[in-house]
mmCIF file of C-alpha atoms in Angstrom:
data_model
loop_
_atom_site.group_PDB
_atom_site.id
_atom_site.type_symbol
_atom_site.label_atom_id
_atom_site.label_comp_id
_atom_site.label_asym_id
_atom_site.label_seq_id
_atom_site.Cartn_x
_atom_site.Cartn_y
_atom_site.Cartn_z
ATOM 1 C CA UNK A 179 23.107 15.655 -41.133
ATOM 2 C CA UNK A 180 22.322 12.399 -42.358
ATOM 3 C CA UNK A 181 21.423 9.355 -39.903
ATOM 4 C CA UNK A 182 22.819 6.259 -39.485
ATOM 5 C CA UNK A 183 22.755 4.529 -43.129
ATOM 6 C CA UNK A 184 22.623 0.746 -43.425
ATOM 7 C CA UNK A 185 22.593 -1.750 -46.767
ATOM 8 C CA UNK A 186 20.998 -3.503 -47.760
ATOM 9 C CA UNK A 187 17.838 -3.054 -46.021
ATOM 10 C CA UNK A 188 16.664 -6.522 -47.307
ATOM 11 C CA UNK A 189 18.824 -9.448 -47.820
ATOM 12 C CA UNK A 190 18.313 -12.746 -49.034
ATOM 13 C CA UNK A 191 20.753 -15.693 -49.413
ATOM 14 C CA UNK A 192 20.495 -19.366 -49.344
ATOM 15 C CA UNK A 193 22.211 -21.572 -46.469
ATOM 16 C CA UNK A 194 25.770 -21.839 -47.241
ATOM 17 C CA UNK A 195 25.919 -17.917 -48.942
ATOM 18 C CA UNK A 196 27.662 -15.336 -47.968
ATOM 19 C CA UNK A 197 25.745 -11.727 -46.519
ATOM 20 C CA UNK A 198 28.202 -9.031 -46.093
ATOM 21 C CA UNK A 199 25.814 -6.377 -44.033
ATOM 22 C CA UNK A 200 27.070 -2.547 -44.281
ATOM 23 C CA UNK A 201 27.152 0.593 -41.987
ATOM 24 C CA UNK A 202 27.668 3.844 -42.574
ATOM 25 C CA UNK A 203 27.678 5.473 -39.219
ATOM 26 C CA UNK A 204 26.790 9.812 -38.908
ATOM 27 C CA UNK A 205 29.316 12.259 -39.566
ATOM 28 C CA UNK A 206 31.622 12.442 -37.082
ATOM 29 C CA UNK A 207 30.923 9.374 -35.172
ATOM 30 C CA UNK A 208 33.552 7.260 -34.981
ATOM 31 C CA UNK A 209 32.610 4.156 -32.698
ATOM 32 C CA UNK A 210 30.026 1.657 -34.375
ATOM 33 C CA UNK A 211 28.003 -1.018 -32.391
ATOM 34 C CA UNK A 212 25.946 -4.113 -34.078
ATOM 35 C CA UNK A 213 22.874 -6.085 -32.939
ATOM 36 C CA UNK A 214 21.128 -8.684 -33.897
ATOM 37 C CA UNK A 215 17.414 -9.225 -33.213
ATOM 38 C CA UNK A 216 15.630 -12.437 -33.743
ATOM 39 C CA UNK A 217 12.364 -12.304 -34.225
ATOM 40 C CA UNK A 218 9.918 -11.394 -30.902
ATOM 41 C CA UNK A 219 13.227 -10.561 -29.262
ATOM 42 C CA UNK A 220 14.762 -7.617 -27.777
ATOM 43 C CA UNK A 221 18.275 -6.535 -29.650
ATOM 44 C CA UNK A 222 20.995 -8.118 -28.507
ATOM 45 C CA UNK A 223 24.780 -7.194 -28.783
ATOM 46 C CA UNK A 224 27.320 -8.223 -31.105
ATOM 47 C CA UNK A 225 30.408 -6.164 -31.206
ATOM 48 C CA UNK A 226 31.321 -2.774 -30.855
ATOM 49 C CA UNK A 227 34.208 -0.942 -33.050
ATOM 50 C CA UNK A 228 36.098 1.785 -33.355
ATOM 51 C CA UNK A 229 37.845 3.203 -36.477
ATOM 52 C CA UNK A 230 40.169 0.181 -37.588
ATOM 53 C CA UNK A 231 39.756 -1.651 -34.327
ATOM 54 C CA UNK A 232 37.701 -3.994 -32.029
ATOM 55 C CA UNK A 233 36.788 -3.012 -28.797
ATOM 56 C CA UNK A 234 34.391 -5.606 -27.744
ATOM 57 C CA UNK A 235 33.502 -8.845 -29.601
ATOM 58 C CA UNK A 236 31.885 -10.622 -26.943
ATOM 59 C CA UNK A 237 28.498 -11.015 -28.210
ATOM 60 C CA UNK A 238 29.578 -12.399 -31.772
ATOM 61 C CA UNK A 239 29.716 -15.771 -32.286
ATOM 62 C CA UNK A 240 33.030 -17.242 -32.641
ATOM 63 C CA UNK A 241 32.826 -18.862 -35.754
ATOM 64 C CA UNK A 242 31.091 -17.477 -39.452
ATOM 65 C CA UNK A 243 30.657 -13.967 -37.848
ATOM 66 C CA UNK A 244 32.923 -11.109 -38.401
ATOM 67 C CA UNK A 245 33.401 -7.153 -38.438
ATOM 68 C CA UNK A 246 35.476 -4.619 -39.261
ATOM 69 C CA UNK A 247 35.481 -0.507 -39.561
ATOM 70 C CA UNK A 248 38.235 0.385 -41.985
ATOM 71 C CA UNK A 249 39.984 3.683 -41.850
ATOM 72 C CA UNK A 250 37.830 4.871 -45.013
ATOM 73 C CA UNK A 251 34.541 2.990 -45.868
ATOM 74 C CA UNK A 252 31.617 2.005 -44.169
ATOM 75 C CA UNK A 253 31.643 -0.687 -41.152
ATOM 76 C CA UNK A 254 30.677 -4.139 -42.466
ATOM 77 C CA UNK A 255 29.519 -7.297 -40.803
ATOM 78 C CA UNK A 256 30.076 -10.515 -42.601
ATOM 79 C CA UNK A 257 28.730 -13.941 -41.703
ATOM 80 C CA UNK A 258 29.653 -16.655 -43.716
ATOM 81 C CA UNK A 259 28.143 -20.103 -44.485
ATOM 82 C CA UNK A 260 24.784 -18.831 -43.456
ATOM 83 C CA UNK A 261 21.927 -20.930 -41.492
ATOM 84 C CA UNK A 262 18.798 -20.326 -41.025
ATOM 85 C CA UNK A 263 19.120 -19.648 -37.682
ATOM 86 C CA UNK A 264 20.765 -15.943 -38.509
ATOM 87 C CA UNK A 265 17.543 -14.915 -40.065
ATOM 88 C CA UNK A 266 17.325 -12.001 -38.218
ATOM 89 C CA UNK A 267 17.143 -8.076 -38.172
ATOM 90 C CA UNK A 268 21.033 -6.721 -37.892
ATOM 91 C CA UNK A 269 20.979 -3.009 -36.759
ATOM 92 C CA UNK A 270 24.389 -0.984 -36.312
ATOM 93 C CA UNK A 271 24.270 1.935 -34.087
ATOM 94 C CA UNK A 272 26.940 4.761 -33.841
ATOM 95 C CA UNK A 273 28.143 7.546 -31.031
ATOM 96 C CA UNK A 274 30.405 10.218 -31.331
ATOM 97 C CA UNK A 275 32.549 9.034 -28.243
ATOM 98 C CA UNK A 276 32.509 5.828 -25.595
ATOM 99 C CA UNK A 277 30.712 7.929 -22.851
ATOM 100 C CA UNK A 278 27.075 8.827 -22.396
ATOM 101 C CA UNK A 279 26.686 10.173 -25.886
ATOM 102 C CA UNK A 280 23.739 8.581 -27.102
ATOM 103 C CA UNK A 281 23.871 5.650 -29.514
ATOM 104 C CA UNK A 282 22.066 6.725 -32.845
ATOM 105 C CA UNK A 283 20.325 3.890 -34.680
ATOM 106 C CA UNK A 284 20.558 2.549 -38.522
ATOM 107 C CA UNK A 285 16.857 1.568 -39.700
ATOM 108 C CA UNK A 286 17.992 -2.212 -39.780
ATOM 109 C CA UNK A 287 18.732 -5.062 -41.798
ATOM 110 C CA UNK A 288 16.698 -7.830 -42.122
ATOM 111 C CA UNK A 289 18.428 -11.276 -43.248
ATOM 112 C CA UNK A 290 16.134 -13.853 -44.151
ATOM 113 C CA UNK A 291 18.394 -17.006 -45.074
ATOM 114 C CA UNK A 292 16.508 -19.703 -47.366
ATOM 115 C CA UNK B 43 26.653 -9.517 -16.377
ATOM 116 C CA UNK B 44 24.129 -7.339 -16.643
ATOM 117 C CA UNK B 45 20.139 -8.308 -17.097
ATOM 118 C CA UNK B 46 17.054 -6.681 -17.860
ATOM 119 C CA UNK B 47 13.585 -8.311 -17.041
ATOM 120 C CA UNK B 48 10.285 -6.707 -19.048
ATOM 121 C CA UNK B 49 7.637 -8.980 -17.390
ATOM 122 C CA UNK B 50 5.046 -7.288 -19.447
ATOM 123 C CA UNK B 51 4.830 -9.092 -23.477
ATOM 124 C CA UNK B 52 1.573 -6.746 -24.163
ATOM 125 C CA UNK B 53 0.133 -3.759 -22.949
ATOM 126 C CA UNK B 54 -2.754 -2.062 -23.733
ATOM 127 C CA UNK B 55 -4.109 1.887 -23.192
ATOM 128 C CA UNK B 56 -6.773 3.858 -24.404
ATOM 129 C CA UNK B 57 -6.133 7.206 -26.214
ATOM 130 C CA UNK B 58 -5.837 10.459 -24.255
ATOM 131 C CA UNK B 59 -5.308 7.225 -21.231
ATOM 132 C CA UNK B 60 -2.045 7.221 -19.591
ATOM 133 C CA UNK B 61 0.067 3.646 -19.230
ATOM 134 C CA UNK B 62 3.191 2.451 -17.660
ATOM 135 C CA UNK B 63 5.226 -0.101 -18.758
ATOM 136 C CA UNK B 64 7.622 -1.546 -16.485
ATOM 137 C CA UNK B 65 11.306 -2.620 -16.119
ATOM 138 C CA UNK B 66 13.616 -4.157 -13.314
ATOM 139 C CA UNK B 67 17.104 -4.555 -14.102
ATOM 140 C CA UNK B 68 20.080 -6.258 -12.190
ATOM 141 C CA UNK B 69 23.552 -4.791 -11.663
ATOM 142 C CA UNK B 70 26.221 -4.826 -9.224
ATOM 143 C CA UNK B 71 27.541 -1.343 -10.547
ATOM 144 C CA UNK B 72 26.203 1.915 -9.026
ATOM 145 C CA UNK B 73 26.793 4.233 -11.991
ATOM 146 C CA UNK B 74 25.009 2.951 -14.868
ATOM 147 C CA UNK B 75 22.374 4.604 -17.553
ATOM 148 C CA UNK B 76 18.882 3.433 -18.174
ATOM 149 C CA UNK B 77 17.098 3.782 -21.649
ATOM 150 C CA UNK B 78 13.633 3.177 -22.616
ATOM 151 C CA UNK B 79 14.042 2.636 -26.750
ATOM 152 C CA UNK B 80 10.662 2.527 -29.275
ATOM 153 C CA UNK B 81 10.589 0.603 -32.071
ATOM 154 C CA UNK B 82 7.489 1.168 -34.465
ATOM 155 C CA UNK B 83 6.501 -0.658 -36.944
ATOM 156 C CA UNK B 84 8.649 0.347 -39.482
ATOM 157 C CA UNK B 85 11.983 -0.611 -36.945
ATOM 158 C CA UNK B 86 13.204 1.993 -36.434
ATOM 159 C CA UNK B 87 14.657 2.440 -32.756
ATOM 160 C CA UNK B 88 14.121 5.696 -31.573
ATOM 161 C CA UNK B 89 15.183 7.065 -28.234
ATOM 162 C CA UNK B 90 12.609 7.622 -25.766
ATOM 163 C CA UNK B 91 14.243 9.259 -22.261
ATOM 164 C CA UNK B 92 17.402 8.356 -20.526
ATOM 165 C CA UNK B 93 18.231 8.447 -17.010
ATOM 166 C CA UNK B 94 21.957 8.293 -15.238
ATOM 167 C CA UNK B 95 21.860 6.687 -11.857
ATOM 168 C CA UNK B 96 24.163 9.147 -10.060
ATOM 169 C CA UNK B 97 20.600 11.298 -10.464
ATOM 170 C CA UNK B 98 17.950 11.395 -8.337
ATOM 171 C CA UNK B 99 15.332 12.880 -9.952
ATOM 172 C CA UNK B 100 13.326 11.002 -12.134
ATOM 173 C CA UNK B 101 14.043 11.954 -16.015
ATOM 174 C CA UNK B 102 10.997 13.463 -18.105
ATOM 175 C CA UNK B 103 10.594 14.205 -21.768
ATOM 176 C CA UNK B 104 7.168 15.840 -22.817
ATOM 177 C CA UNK B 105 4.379 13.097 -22.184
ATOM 178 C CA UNK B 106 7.148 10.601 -21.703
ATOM 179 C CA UNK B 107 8.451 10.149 -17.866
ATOM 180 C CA UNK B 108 10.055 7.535 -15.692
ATOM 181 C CA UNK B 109 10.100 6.398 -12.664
ATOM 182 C CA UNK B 110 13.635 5.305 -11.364
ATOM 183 C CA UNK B 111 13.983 3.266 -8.212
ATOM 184 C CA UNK B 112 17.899 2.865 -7.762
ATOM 185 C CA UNK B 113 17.418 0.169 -4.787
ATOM 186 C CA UNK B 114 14.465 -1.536 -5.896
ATOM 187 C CA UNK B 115 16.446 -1.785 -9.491
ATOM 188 C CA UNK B 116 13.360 -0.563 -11.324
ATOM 189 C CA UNK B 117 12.930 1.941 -13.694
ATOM 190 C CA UNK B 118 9.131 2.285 -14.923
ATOM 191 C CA UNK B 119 7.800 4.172 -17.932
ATOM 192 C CA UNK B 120 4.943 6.282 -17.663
ATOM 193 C CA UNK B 121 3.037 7.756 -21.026
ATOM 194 C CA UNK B 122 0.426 9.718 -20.195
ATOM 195 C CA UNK B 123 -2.036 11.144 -22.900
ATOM 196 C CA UNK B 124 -1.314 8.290 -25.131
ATOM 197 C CA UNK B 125 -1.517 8.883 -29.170
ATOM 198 C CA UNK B 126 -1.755 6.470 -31.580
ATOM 199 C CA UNK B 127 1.576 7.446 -32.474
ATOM 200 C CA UNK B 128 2.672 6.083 -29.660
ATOM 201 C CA UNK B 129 1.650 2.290 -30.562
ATOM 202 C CA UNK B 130 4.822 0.456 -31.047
ATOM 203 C CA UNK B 131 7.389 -1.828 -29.506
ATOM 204 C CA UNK B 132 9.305 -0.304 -26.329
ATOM 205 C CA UNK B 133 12.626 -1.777 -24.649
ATOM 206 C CA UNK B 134 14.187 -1.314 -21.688
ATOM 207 C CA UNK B 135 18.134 -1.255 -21.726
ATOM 208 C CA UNK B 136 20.869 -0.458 -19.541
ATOM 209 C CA UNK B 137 24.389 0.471 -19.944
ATOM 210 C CA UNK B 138 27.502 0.666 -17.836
ATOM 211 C CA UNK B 139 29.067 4.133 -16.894
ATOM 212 C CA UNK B 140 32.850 2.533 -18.249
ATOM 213 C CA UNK B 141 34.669 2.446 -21.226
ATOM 214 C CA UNK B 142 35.028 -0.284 -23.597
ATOM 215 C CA UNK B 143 33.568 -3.459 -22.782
ATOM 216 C CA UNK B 144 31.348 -1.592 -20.982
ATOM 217 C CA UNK B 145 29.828 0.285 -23.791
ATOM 218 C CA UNK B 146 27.497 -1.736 -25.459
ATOM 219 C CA UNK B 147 23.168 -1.378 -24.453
ATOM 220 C CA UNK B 148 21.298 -4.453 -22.603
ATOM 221 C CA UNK B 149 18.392 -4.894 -23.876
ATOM 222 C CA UNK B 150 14.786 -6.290 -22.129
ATOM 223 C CA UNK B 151 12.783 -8.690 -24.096
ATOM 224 C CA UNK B 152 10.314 -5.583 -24.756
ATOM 225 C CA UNK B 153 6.726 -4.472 -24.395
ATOM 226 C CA UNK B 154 3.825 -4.257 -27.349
ATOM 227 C CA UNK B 155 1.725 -1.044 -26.561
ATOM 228 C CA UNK B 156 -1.151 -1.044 -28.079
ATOM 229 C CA UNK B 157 -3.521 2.186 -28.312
ATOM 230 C CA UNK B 158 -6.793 1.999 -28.912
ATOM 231 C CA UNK B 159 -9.326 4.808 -29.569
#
């Protein structure tokens, strides 16, 4: 069973670019969570989704940031316009259901905006 | 909302030594979970042990063990026989016992372990 999957696991794009970050959460799992962390920071929550809808944006910034988990495909996160200021590691984490199941981690990806 | 304070930035054990890092969180809730994550090097998080707060006894997982104080809001992890394996970046975080909103982890600044031999 294969883990969380996340592309690219490098990205780089100059200020004003877009990065359009990808999630494929496990089998099965059908609710998909995104952090950001900044560097010598703990992670720090962005948005949480289920299949075709958002649960919980309250940790994305209102403007330039957004997320969606179609019906088929992988979950993306897409900030546009990019500063140097979201230089940062993006990790998407997926559970099976909303309860105590255990959120299983991507390995990460790591923005670095020029 | 929900915080959670890692006071230590850097820790430091010998091998074969046993460590503890600490963590205080605070919550008005009384059914929560606590989570100590590691990241290594390579970023990876990796689940550590878990505790719920409806339980009283203190959650262990091989070498790995905690120490939950539900009034004092602290929950403490203790390594003992430390490998160099263990070397890496561990966080604290807490989540809710709801639904929704109340999904998503909280996350401590985090503690550098370092092993040495």
């Amino acid at each position: 069973n294969a883990g969380v999957m996340q592309n690219p696991r490098h990205l780089v794009r100059r200020r004003g670019q877009e990065a359009r970050l990808r999630c494929s959460p496990m089998k099965g799992h059908s609710h998909v969570y995104w952090y950001r962390q900044l560097p010598e920071e703990g992670l720090k929550f962005m948005v949480y989704l289920q299949k075709e809808n958002i649960i919980d944006e309250s940790g994305m910034p209102k403007e330039r940031f957004s997320a969606e988990f179609p019906k088929e495909g992988p979950s993306i996160l897409r900030i546009q316009q990019v500063v140097r200021g979201d230089s940062a590691a993006y990790f998407c984490a997926s559970s099976l259901i909303w309860d105590f199941n255990e959120q299983f981690f991507g390995p990460g990806t790591r923005l670095t905006v020029l | 909302a929900q915080t959670v304070t890692q006071s230590q930035p850097e820790m430091s054990v010998q091998e074969a030594e046993t460590v503890t890092l600490s963590c205080t969180y605070d919550t008005s809730e009384s059914d929560y979970y606590l989570f100590w994550y590691k990241q290594p090097p390579s970023r990876q998080m990796i689940l550590v042990i878990r505790q719920e707060a409806y339980k009283q006894q203190n959650a262990t997982e091989n070498r790995f063990s905690v120490n939950f104080q539900k009034a004092a809001k602290s929950f403490s992890l203790k390594i003992s026989d430390s490998q160099l394996g263990d070397a890496a970046m561990y966080f604290c975080a807490y989540r809710s016992a709801g639904t929704g909103t109340a999904s998503k982890l909280t996350f401590g600044t985090g503690t550098r372990l370092q092993v040495t031999l």
